[in-house]
Short mmCIF file of C-alpha atoms and ligand atoms in Angstrom, two decimals:
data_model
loop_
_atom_site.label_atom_id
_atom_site.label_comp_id
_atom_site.label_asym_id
_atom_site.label_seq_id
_atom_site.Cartn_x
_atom_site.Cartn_y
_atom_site.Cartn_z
CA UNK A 1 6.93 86.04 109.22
CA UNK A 2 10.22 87.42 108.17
CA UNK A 3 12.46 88.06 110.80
CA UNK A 4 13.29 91.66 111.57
CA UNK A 5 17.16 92.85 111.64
CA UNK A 6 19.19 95.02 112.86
CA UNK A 7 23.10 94.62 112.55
CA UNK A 8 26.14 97.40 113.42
CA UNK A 9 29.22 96.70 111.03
CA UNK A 10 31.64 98.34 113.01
CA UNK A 11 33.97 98.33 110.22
CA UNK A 12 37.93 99.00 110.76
CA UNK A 13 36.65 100.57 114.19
CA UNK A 14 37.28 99.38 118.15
CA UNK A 15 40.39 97.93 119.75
CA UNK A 16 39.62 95.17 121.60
CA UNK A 17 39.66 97.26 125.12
CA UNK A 18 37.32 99.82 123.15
CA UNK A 19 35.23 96.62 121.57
CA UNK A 20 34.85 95.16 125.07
CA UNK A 21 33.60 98.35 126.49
CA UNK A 22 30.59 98.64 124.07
CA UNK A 23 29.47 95.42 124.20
CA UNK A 24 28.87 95.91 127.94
CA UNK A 25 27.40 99.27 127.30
CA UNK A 26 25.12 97.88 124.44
CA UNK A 27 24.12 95.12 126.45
CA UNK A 28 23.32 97.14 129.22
CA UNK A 29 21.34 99.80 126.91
CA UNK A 30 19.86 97.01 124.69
CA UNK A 31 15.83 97.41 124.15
CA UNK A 32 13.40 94.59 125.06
CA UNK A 33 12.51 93.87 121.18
CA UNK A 34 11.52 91.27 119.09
CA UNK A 35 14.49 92.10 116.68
CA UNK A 36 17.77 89.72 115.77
CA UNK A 37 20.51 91.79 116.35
CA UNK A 38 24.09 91.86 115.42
CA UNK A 39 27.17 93.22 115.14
CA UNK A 40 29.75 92.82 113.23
CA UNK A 41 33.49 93.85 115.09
CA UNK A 42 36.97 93.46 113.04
CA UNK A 43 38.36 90.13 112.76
CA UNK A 44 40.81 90.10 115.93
CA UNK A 45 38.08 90.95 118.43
CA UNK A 46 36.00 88.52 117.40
CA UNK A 47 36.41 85.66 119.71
CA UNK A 48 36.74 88.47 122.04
CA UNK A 49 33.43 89.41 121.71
CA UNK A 50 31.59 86.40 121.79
CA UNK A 51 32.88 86.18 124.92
CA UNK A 52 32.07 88.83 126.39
CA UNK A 53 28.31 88.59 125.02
CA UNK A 54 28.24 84.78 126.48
CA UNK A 55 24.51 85.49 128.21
CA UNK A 56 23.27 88.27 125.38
CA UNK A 57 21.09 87.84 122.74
CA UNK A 58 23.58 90.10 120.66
CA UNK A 59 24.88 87.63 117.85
CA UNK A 60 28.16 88.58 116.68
CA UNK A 61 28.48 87.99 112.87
CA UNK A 62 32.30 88.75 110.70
CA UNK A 63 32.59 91.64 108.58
CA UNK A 64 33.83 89.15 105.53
CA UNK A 65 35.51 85.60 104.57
CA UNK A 66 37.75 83.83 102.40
CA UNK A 67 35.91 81.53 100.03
CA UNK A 68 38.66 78.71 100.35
CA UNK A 69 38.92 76.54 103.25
CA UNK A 70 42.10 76.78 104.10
CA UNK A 71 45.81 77.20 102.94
CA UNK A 72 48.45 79.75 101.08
CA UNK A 73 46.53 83.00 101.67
CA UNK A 74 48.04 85.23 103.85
CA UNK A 75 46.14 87.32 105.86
CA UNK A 76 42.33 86.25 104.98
CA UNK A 77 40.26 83.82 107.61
CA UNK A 78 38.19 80.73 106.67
CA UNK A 79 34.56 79.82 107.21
CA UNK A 80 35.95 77.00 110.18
CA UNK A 81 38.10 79.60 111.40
CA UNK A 82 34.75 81.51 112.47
CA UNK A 83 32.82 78.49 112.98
CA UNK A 84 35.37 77.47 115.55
CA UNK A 85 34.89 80.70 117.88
CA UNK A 86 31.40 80.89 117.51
CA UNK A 87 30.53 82.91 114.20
CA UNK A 88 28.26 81.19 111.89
CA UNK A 89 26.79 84.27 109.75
CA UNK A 90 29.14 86.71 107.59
CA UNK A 91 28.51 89.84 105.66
CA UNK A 92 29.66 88.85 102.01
CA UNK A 93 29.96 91.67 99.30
CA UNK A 94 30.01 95.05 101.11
CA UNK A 95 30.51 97.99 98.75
CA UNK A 96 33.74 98.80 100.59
CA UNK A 97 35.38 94.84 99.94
CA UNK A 98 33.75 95.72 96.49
CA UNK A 99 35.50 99.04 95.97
CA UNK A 100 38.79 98.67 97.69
CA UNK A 101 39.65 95.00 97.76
CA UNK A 102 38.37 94.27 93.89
CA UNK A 103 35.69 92.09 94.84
CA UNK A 104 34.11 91.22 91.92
CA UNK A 105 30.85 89.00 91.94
CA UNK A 106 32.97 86.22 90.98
CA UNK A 107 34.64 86.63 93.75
CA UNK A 108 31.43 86.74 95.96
CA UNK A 109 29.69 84.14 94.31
CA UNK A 110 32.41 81.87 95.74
CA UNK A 111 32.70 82.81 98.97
CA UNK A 112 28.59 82.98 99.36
CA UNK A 113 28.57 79.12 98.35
CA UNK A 114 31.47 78.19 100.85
CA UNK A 115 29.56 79.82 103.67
CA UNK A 116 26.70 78.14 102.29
CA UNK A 117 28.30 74.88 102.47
CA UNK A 118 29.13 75.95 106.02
CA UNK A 119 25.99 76.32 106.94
CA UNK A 120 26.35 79.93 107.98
CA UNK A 121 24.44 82.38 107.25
CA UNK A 122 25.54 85.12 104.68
CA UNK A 123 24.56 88.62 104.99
CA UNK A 124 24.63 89.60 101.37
CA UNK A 125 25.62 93.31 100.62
CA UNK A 126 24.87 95.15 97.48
CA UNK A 127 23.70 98.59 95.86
CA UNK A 128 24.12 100.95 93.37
CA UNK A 129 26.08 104.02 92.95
CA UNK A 130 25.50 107.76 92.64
CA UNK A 131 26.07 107.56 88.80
CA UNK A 132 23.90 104.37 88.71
CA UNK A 133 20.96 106.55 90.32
CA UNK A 134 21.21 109.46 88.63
CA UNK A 135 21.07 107.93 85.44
CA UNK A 136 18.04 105.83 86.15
CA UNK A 137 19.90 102.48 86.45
CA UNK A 138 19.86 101.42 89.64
CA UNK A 139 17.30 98.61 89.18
CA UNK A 140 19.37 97.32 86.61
CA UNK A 141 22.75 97.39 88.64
CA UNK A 142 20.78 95.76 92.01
CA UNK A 143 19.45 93.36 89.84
CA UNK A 144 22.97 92.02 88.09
CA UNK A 145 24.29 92.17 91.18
CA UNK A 146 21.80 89.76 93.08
CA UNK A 147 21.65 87.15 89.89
CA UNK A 148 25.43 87.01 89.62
CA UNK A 149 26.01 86.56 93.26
CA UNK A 150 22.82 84.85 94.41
CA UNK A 151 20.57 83.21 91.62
CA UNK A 152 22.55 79.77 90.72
CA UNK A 153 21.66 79.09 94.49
CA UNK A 154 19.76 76.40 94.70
CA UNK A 155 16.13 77.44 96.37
CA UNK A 156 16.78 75.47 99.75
CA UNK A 157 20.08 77.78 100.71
CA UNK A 158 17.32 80.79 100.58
CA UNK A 159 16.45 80.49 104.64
CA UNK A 160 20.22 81.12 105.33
CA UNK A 161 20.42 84.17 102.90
CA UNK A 162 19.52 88.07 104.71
CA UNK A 163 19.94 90.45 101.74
CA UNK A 164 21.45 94.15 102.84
CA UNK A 165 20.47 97.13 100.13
CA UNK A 166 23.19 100.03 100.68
CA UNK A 167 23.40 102.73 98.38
CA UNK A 168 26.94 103.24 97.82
CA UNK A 169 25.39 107.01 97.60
CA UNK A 170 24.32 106.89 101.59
CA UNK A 171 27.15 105.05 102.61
CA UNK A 172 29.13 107.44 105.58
CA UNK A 173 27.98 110.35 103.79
CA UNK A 174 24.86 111.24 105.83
CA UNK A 175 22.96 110.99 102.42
CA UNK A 176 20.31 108.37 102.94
CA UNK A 177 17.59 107.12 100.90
CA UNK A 178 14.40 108.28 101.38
CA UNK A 179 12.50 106.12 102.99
CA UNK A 180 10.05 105.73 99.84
CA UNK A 181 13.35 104.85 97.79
CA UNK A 182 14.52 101.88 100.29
CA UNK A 183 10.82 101.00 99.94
CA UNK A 184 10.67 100.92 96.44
CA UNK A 185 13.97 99.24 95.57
CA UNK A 186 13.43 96.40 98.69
CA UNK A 187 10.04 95.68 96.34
CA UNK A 188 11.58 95.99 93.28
CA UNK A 189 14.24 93.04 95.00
CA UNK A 190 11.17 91.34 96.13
CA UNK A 191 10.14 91.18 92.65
CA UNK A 192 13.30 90.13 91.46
CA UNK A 193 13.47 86.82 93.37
CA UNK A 194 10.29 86.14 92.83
CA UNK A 195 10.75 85.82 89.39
CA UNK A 196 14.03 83.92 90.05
CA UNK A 197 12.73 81.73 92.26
CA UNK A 198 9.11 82.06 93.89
CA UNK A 199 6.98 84.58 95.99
CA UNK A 200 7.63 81.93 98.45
CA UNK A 201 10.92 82.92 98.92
CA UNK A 202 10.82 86.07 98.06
CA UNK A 203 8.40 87.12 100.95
CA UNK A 204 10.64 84.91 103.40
CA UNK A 205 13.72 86.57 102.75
CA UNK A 206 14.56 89.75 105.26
CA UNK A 207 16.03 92.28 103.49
CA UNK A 208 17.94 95.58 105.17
CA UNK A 209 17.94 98.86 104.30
CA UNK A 210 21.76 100.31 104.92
CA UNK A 211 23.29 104.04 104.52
CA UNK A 212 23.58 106.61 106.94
CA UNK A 213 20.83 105.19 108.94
CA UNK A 214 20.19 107.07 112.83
CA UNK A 215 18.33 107.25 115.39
CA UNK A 216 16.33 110.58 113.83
CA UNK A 217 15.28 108.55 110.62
CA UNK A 218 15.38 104.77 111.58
CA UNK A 219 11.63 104.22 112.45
CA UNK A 220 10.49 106.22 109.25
CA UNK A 221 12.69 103.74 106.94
CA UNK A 222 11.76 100.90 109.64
CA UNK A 223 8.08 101.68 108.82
CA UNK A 224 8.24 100.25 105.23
CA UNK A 225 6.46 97.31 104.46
CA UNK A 226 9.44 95.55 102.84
CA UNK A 227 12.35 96.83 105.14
CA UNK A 228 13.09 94.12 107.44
CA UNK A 229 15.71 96.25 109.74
CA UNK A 230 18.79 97.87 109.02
CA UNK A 231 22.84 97.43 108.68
CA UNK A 232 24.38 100.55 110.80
CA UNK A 233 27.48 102.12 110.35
CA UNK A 234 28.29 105.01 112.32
CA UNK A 235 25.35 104.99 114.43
CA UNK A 236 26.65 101.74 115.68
CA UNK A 237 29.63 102.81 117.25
CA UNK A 238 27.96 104.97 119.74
CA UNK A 239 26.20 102.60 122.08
CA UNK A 240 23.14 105.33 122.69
CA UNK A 241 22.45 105.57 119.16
CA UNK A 242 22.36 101.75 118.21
CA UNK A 243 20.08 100.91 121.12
CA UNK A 244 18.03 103.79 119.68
CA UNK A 245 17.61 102.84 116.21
CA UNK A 246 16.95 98.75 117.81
CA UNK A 247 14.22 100.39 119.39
CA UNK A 248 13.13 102.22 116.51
CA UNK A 249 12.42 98.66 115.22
P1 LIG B 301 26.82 104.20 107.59
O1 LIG B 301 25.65 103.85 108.48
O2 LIG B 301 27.98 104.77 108.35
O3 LIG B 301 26.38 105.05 106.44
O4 LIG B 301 27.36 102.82 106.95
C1 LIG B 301 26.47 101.95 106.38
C2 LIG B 301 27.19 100.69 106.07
O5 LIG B 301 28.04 100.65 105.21
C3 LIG B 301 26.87 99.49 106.86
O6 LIG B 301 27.44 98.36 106.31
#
């Protein structure tokens, strides 16, 4: 059984007294599910909010990492840096590090294997953009970008890997896939690995749907067989509408 998902990257969003306040409203609000859930507040509020989430279920995960593990890099964090306050899974590769911080899958490669060696677990982000789709090559894109990033992995790092598909296209927009395109492209990326690796793996693996996902459209998307949960945005800022869409689950 795959686990099922649901994660809020909260982005460049919450102060700490602001972070603090909607972890205790979340917690309060939080649905009697099944479901792993996460969020993922800015890098300064994260010891922060492992503390206050001591007794929750709530895991909270880091929006990124550096790939080295320590030394002359001003301003990024290491893998032991989370490690030591309690982290142990990061987002790696979000369209946004992609876009604005240059992020290249070289890049992400190397930060996904020093995680790895970590042993965290790496939420891997990736998807295609509006040009990509309209074109027709969005399963060409998705699948460069999982091989470069993911397929020189050796086959036993595979149970610490969640995959996240966001369409750069439905990202903060209020554009979201259909749910019969997040259903197509998460079995199109079950294909993919299986043919990298083995159906074993690729059935194991959960994989995310992300992009202007709320509480009106979540349990549609959720309802696809091969969409294991979602990564919020927006919606996960407003304590009401996160518990909603973990319920839609
Ligand atoms: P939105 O839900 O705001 O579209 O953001 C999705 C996202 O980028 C999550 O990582």
């Amino acid at each position: 059984m795959r686990s099922k998902i649901v994660a809020g990257n909260w982005k460049m969003n919450k102060n700490l007294t602001e972070t603090e306040a909607l972890l205790v409203q979340l917690s309060a609000k939080l649905p009697d599910t099944d479901a792993e859930v996460m969020v993922a507040p800015t890098f300064v509020n994260l010891a922060a909010a492992v503390r206050t989430l001591d007794s929750s279920r709530i895991e909270v995960i880091a929006q990124n990492m550096h790939f080295a593990p320590n030394g002359a890099y001003t301003g990024e964090i290491s893998a032991d840096m989370l490690l030591n306050i309690g982290v142990d899974t990061v987002i790696i590769g979000h369209s946004e590090r992609r876009a604005y911080f240059g992020e290249t899958d070289e890049i992400l490669v190397k930060k996904v294997v020093a995680a790895l060696e970590n042993n965290m677990r790496v939420m891997f982000c990736f998807g295609e953009e509006l040009e990509d789709r309209k074109s027709g090559n969005h399963f060409n894109i998705v699948e460069s970008q999982l091989k470069n990033a993911l397929f020189s992995l050796d086959v036993s790092h595979w149970n610490k890997i969640i995959l996240a598909y966001e369409p750069v296209w439905a990202i903060g927009t209020g554009e979201t896939a259909s749910p019969e395109q997040a259903q197509e492209m998460h079995a199109f990326i079950r294909k993919t690995i299986t043919e990298a690796y083995n159906s074993g793996v690729a059935n194991k693996v959960s994989i995310l749907y992300g992009g202007s996902v709320k509480p009106a459209n979540a349990k549609e998307i959720f309802s696809k067989p091969d969409v294991d949960g979602g990564l919020i945005g927006g919606a996960s800022l407003v304590a009401d509408d996160f518990a909603a869409i973990i319920k839609a689950i």
